[in-house]
Each structure stands twice: as structure tokens, then as C-alpha cells.
PDB file of C-alpha atoms in Angstrom:
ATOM      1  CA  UNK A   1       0.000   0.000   0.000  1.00  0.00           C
ATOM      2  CA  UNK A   2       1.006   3.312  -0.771  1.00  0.00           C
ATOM      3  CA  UNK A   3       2.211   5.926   2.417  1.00  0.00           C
ATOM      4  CA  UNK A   4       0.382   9.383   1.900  1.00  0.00           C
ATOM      5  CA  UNK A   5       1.919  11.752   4.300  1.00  0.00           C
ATOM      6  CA  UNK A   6      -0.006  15.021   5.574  1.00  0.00           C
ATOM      7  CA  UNK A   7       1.303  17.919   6.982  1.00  0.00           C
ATOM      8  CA  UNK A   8       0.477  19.212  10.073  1.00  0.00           C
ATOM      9  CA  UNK A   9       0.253  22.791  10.819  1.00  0.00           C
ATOM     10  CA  UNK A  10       0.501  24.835  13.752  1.00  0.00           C
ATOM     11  CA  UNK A  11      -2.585  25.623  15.660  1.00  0.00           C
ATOM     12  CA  UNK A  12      -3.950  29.084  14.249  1.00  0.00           C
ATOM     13  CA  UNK A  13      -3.605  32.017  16.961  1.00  0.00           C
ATOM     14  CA  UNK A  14      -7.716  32.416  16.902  1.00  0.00           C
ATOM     15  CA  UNK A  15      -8.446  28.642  17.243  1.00  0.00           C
ATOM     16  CA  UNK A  16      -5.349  29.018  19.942  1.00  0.00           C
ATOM     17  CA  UNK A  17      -7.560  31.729  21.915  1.00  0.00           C
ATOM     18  CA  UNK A  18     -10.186  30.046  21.937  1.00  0.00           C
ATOM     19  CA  UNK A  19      -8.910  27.181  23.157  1.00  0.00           C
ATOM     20  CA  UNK A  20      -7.285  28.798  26.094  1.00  0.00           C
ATOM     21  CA  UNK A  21     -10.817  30.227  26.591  1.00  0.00           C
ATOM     22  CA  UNK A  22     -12.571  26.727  26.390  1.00  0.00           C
ATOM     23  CA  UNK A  23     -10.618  26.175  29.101  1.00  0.00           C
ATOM     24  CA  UNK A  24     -10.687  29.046  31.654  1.00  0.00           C
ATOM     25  CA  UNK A  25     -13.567  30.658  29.996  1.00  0.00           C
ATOM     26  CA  UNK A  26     -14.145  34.164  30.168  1.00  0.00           C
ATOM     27  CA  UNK A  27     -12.582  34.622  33.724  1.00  0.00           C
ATOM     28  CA  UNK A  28      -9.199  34.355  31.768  1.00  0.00           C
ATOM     29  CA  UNK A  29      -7.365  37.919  31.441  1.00  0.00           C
ATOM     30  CA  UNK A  30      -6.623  39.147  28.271  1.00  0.00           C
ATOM     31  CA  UNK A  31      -3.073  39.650  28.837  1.00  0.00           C
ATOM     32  CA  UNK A  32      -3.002  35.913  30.212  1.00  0.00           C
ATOM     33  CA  UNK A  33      -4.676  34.933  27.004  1.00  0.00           C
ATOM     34  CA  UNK A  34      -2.104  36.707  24.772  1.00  0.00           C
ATOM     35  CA  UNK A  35       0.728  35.717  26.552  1.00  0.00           C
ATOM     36  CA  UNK A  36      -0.342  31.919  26.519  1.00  0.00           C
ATOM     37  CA  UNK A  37      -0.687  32.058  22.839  1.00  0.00           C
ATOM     38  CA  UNK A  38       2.318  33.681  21.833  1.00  0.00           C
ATOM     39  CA  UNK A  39       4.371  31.734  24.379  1.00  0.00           C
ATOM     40  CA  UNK A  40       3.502  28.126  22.693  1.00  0.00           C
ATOM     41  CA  UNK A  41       4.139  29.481  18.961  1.00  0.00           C
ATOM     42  CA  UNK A  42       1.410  27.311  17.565  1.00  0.00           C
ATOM     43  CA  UNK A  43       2.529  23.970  19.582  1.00  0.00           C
ATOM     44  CA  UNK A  44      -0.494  22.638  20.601  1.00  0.00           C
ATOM     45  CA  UNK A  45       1.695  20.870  23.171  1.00  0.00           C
ATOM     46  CA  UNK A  46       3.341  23.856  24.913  1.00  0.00           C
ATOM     47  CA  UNK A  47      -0.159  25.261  24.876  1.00  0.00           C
ATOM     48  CA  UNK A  48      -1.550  22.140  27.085  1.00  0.00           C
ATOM     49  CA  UNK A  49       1.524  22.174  29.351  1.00  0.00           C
ATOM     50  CA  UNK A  50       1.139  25.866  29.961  1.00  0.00           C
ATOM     51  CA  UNK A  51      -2.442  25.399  30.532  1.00  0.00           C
ATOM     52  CA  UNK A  52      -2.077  22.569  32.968  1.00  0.00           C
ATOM     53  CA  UNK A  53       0.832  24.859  34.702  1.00  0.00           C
ATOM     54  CA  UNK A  54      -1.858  27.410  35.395  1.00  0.00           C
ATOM     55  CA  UNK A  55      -4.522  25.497  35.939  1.00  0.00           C
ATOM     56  CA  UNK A  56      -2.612  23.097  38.496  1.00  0.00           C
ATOM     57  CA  UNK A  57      -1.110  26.009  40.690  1.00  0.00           C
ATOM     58  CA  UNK A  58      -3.993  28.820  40.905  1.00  0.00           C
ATOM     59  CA  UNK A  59      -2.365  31.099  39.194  1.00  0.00           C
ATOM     60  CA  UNK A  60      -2.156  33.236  36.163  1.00  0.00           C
ATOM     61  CA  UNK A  61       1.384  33.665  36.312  1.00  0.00           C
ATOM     62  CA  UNK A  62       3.977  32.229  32.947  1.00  0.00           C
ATOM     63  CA  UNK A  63       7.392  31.267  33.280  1.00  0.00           C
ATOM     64  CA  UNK A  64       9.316  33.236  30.888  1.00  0.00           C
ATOM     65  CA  UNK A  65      10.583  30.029  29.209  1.00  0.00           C
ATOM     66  CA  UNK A  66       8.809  26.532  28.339  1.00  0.00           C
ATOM     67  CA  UNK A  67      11.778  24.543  29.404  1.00  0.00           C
ATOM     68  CA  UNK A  68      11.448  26.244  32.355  1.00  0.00           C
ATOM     69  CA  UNK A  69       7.716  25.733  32.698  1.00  0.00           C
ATOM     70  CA  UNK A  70       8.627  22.198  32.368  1.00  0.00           C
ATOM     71  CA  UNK A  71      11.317  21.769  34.621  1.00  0.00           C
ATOM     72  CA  UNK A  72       8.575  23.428  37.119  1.00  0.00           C
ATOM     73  CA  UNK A  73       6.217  20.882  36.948  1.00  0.00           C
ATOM     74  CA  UNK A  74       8.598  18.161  37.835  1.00  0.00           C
ATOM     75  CA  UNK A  75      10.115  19.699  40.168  1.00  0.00           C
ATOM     76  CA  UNK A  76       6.830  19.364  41.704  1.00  0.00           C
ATOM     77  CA  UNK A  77       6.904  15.715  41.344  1.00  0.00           C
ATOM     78  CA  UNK A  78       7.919  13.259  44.395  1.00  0.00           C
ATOM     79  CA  UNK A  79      11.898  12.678  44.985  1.00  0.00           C
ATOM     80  CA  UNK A  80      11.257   8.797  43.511  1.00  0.00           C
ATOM     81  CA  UNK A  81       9.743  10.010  39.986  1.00  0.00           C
ATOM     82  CA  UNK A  82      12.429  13.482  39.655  1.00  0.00           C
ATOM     83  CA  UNK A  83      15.454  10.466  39.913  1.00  0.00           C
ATOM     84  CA  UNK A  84      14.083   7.708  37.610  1.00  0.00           C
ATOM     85  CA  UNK A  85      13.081  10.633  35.477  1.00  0.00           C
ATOM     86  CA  UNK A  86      16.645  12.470  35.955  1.00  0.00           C
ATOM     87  CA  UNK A  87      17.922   9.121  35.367  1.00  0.00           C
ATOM     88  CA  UNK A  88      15.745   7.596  32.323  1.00  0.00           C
ATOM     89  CA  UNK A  89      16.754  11.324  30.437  1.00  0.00           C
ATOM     90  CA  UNK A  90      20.778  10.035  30.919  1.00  0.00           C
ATOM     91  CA  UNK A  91      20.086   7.480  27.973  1.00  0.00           C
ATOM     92  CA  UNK A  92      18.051  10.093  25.680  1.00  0.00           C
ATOM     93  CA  UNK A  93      14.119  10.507  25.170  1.00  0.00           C
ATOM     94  CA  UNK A  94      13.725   6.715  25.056  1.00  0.00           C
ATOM     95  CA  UNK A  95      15.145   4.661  28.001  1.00  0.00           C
ATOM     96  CA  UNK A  96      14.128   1.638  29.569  1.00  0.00           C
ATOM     97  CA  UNK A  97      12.796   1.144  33.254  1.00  0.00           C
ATOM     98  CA  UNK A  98      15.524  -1.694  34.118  1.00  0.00           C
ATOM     99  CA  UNK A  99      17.689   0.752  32.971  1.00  0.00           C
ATOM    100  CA  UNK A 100      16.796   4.003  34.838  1.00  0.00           C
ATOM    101  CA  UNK A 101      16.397   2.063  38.068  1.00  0.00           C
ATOM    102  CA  UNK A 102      19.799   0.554  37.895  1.00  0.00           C
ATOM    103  CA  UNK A 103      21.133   4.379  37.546  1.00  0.00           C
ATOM    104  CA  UNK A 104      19.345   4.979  40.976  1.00  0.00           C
ATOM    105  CA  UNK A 105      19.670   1.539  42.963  1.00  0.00           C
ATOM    106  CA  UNK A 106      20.841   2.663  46.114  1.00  0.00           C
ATOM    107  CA  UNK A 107      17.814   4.770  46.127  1.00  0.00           C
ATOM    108  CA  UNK A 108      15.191   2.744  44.310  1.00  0.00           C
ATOM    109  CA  UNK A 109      14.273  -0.675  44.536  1.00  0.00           C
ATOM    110  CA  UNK A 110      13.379  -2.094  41.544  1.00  0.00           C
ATOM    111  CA  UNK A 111       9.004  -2.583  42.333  1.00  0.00           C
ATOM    112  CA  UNK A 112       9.018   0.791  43.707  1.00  0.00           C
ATOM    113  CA  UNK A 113      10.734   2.312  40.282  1.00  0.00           C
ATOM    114  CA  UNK A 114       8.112  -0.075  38.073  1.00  0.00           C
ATOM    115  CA  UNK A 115       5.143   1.727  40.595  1.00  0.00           C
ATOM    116  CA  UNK A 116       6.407   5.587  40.296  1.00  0.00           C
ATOM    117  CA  UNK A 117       7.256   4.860  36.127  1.00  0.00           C
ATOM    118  CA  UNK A 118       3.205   3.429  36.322  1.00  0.00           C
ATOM    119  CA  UNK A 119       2.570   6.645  38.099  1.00  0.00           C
ATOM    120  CA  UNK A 120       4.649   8.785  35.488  1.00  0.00           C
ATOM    121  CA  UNK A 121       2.752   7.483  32.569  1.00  0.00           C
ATOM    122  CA  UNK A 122      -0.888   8.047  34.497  1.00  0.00           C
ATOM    123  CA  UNK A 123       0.607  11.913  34.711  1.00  0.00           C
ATOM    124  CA  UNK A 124       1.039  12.488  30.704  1.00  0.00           C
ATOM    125  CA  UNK A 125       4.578  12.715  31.084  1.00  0.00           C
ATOM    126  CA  UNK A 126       5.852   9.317  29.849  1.00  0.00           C
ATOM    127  CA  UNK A 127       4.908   7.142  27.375  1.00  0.00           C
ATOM    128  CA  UNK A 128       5.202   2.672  27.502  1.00  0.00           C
ATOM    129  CA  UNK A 129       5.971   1.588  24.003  1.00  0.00           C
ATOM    130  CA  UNK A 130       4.201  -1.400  22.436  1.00  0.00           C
ATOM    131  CA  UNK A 131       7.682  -2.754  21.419  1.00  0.00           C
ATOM    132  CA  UNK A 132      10.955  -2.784  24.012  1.00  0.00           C
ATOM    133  CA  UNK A 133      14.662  -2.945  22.163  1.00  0.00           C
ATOM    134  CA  UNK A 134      15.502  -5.010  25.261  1.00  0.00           C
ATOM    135  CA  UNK A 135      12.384  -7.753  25.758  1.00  0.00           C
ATOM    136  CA  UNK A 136      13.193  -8.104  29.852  1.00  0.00           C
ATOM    137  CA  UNK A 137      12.469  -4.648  30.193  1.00  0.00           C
ATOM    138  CA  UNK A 138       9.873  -1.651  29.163  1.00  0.00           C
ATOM    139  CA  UNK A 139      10.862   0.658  27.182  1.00  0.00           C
ATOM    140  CA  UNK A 140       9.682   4.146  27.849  1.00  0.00           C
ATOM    141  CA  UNK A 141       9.871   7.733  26.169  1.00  0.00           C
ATOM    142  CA  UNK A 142       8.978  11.316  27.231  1.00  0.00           C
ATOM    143  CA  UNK A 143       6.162  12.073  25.801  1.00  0.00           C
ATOM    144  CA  UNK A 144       7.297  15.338  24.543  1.00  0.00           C
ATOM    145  CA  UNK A 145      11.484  16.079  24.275  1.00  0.00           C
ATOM    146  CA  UNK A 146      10.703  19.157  26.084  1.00  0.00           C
ATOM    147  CA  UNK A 147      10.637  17.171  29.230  1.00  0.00           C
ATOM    148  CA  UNK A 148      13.759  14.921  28.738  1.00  0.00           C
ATOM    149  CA  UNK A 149      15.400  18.098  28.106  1.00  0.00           C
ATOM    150  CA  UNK A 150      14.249  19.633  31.546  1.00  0.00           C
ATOM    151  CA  UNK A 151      14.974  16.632  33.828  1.00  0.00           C
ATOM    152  CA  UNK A 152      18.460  16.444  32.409  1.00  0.00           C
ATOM    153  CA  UNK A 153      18.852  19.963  32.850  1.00  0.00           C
ATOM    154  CA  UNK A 154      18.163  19.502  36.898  1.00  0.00           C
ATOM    155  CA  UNK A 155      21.415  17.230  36.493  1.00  0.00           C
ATOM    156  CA  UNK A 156      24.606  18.819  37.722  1.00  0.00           C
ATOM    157  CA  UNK A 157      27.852  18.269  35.537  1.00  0.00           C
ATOM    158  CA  UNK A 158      29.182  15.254  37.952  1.00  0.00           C
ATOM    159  CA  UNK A 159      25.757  13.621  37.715  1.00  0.00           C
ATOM    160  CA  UNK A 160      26.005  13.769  34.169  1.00  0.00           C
ATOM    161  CA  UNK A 161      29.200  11.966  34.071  1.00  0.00           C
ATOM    162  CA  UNK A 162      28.759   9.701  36.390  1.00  0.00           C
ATOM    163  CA  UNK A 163      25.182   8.416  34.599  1.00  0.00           C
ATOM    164  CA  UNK A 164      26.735   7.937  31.001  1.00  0.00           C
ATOM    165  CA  UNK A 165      29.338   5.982  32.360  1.00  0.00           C
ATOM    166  CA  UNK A 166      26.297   3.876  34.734  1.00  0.00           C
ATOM    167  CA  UNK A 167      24.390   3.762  31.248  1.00  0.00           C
ATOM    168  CA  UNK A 168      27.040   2.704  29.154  1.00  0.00           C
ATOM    169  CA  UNK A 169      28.033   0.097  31.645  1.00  0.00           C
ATOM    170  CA  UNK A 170      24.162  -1.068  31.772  1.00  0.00           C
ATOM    171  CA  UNK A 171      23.727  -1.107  28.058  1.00  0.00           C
ATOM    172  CA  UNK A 172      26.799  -3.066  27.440  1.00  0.00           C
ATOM    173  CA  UNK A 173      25.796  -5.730  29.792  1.00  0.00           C
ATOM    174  CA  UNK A 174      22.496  -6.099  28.208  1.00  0.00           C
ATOM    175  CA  UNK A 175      23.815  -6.473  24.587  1.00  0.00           C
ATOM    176  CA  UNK A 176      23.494  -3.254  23.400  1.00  0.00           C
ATOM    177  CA  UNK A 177      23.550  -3.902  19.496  1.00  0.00           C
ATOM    178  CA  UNK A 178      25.140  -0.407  18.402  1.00  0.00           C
ATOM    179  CA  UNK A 179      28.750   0.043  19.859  1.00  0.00           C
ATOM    180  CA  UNK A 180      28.412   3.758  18.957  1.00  0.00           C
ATOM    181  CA  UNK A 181      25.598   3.707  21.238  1.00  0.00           C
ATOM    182  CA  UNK A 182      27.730   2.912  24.459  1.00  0.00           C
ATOM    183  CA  UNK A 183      31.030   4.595  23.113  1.00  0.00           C
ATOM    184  CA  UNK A 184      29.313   7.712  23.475  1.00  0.00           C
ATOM    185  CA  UNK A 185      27.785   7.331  26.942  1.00  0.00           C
ATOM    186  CA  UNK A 186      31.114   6.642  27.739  1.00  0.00           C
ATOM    187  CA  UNK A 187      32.589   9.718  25.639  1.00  0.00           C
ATOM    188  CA  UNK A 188      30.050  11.981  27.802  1.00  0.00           C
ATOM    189  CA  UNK A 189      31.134  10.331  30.873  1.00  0.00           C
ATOM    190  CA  UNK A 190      34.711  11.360  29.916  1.00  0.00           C
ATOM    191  CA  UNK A 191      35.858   8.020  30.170  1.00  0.00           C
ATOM    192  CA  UNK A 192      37.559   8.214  26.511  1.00  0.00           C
ATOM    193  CA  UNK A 193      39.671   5.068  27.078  1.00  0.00           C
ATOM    194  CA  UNK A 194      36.484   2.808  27.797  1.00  0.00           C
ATOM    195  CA  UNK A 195      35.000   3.856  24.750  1.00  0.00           C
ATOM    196  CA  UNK A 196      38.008   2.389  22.423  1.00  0.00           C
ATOM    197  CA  UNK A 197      36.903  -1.204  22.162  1.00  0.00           C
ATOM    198  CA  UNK A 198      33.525   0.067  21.352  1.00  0.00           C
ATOM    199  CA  UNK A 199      34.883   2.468  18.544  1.00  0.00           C
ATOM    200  CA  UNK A 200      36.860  -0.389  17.203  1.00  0.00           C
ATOM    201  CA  UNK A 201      33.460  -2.486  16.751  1.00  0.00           C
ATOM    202  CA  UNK A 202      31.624   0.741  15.260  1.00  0.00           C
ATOM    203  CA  UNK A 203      34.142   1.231  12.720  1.00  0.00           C
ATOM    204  CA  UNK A 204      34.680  -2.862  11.927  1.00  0.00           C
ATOM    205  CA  UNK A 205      30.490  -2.276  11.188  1.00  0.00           C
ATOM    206  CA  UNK A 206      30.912   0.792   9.002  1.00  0.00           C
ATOM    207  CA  UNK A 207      33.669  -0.717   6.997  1.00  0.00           C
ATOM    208  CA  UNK A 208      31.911  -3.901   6.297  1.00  0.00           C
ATOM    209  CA  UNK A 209      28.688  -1.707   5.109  1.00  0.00           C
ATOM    210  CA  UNK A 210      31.403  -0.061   2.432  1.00  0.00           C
ATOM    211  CA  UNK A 211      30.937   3.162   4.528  1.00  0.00           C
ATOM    212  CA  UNK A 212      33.997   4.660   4.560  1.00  0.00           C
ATOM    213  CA  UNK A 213      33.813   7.799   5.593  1.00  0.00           C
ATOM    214  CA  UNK A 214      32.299   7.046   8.534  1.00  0.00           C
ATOM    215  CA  UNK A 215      34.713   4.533   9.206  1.00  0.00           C
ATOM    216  CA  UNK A 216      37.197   7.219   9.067  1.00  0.00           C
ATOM    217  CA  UNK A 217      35.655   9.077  11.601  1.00  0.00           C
ATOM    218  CA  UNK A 218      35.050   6.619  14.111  1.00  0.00           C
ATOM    219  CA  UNK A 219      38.643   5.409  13.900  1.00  0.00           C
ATOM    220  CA  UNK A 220      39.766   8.807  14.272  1.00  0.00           C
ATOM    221  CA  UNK A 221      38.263   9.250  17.344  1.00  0.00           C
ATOM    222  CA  UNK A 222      39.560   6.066  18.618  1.00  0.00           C
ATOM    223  CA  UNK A 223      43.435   7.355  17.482  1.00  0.00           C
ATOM    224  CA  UNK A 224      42.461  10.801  19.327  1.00  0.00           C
ATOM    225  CA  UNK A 225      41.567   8.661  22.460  1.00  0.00           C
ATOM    226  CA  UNK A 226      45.132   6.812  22.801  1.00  0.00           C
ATOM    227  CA  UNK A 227      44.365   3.257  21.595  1.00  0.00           C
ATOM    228  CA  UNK A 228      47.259   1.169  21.787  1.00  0.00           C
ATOM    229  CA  UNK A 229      49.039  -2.247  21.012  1.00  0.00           C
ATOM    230  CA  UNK A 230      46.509  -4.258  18.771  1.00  0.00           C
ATOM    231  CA  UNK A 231      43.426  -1.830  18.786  1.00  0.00           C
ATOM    232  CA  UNK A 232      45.139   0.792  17.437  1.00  0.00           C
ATOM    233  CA  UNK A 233      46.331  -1.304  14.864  1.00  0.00           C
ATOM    234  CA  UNK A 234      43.009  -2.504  13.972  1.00  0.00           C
TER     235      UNK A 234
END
């Protein structure tokens, strides 16, 4: 069967007002109303979420940013859900709940991470996938990128660091099937010398594909990272 694709538009500023009315009806101030609309640019997303902001706190009040709208909200959320979520944003907008928890174990147990992930989907802000990449485990996403953005934002520079190199540790063990996958966890972790043997595999791929130029690059970075002895002769 053929694939017809349709393009969707943003949401028109009038049908934008109105829904912000629909909402709030008439008590809504204009300014409010404006502000709302301009603010989400069309996104019928960032309208909801700055809807719900309002709505949830009493207020008619609009952080100055949507990221930081976001990052509001789950800072709102219990300690449990701000860590897995801190912790499922270390692997990217899709991570998987065997994976998040094992980033937070000490504070975590594993049932108490599957309840507050349950929790996190019930609250619109992740999503289960029908299909997982790794079968003993869900696989989750962020339902919009706006939020894996904020939760990694609430991570400080060591956190960072030490959760790529937690991740890429995890995802290894598990069989992660794309080496550049892990190299890079470990790359953003700074641990440049773990990510050699995984480098070596990416580039071993891309070569047998016929990609060169990528092959190029990958080996590159695996010179630039001191690979020695037989790797760096590979």
C-alpha cells in the first residue's frame, strides 16, 4: 500500500484563543490569554503544558521560558519520579525502566521504580511503548522532548558523568547492538579510554557496510583517544 503523508500545521492564533478560553472561559485575562498564545508558537503541546501549569497552581502567572515551565512541573513531582526521570533522560528521550532504576539503585528498589514509572505514565509525562529494544524490560519515552530536556537539565555536571558511564556500563551488559551507542555514553562520561573497544566495533560495522567515511571518523576518534598495542592497529 502506498504511504500518503499530511502535513500538520501549527494551531492558528484564533483557534489558539479560543482554546485557552474553552478552558478558563471568560474569567481568563486578556493579557493571560495573549501571553499563553504567543508563548507556545502554535505547539499545541506547549499550549496544554502551559495550561495545565496554570490550571494546576492557581495562578495566572507564565514562566518566561517553556523549558522552564517544564522543569517546574517536575520539580513538583515526588523525589522517587524526579530520579528515575533524571535518570531515564541520561540514555536520551527513550530509556528503559531496568535501565533508569539501575542508575538509581541505592535509592530505588526495583518494584518501587516499576510503581512511580506506572505513576509517570498516568501523569502524561511518559509514554510505555508497544515494542521494548531489550524484551526483559519496558521501554519508555517522554512524551514530549521538552521534558527529557528539563529533567536532564536539573542534572549537575558530575551527575552527568557519572550516569553515562552507569548507562554505558548497563547497556553493554544487556547487549546493546550499536557500539556507537555505548562509546558515546562513555565519551560523555569522559571516560575516553572505555570507549576504544567500542569504537573499534563501530568502525569494523561501518567498513563492512562499504561506509567509509564514517569509518574514518570513528577510527579517528579512537586514534584521538590513545588506543594502543593491537586496537590501534586494527
Amino acid at each position: 500500500s502506498s504511504l500518503q503523508r499530511l502535513g500538520l500545521g501549527g494551531l492558528k492564533r484564533r483557534a489558539a484563543e479560543e482554546l485557552v478560553r474553552a478552558v478558563f472561559g471568560e474569567k481568563a485575562p486578556d493579557e493571560f490569554v495573549a501571553r499563553s498564545v504567543e508563548q507556545a508558537g502554535g505547539n499545541v503541546f506547549f499550549l496544554e503544558e502551559l495550561l495545565r501549569h496554570v490550571a494546576e497552581r492557581g495562578t495566572w502567572d507564565i514562566p518566561d521560558s517553556v523549558l522552564a515551565m517544564a522543569q517546574s512541573r517536575l520539580e513538583a513531582l515526588p523525589p522517587e519520579a524526579r530520579h528515575l526521570l533524571r535518570a531515564g533522560s541520561i540514555f536520551g528521550r527513550v530509556f528503559w525502566g531496568g535501565g533508569a532504576q539501575s542508575l538509581v539503585a541505592e535509592q530505588i528498589s526495583a518494584d518501587d521504580a516499576a510503581t512511580w514509572l506506572d505513576s509517570l505514565v498516568e501523569s502524561e509525562i511518559l509514554e510505555v511503548q508497544p515494542h521494548s529494544r531489550f524484551p526483559a524490560f519496558r521501554e519508555f519515552s517522554f512524551r514530549h522532548n521538552l521534558f527529557r530536556e528539563a529533567a536532564y537539565a536539573m542534572l549537575t555536571d558530575r551527575d552527568q558523568k557519572v550516569g553515562h558511564r552507569l548507562a554505558a556500563e548497563w547497556l553493554a551488559s544487556e547487549g546493546e547492538p550499536e557500539p556507537l551507542v555505548v562509546a558515546e555514553h562513555y565519551e560523555r562520561a569522559g571516560q575516553n579510554e572505555s570507549a576504544i573497544p567500542f569504537l573499534l566495533r563501530a568502525a569494523q560495522t561501518s567498513f563492512d557496510v562499504g561506509n567509509l567515511e564514517a569509518t574514518l571518523n570513528i577510527a579517528n576518534r579512537g586514534l584521538a583517544y590513545g588506543a594502543e598495542g593491537e586496537d590501534r592497529g586494527k
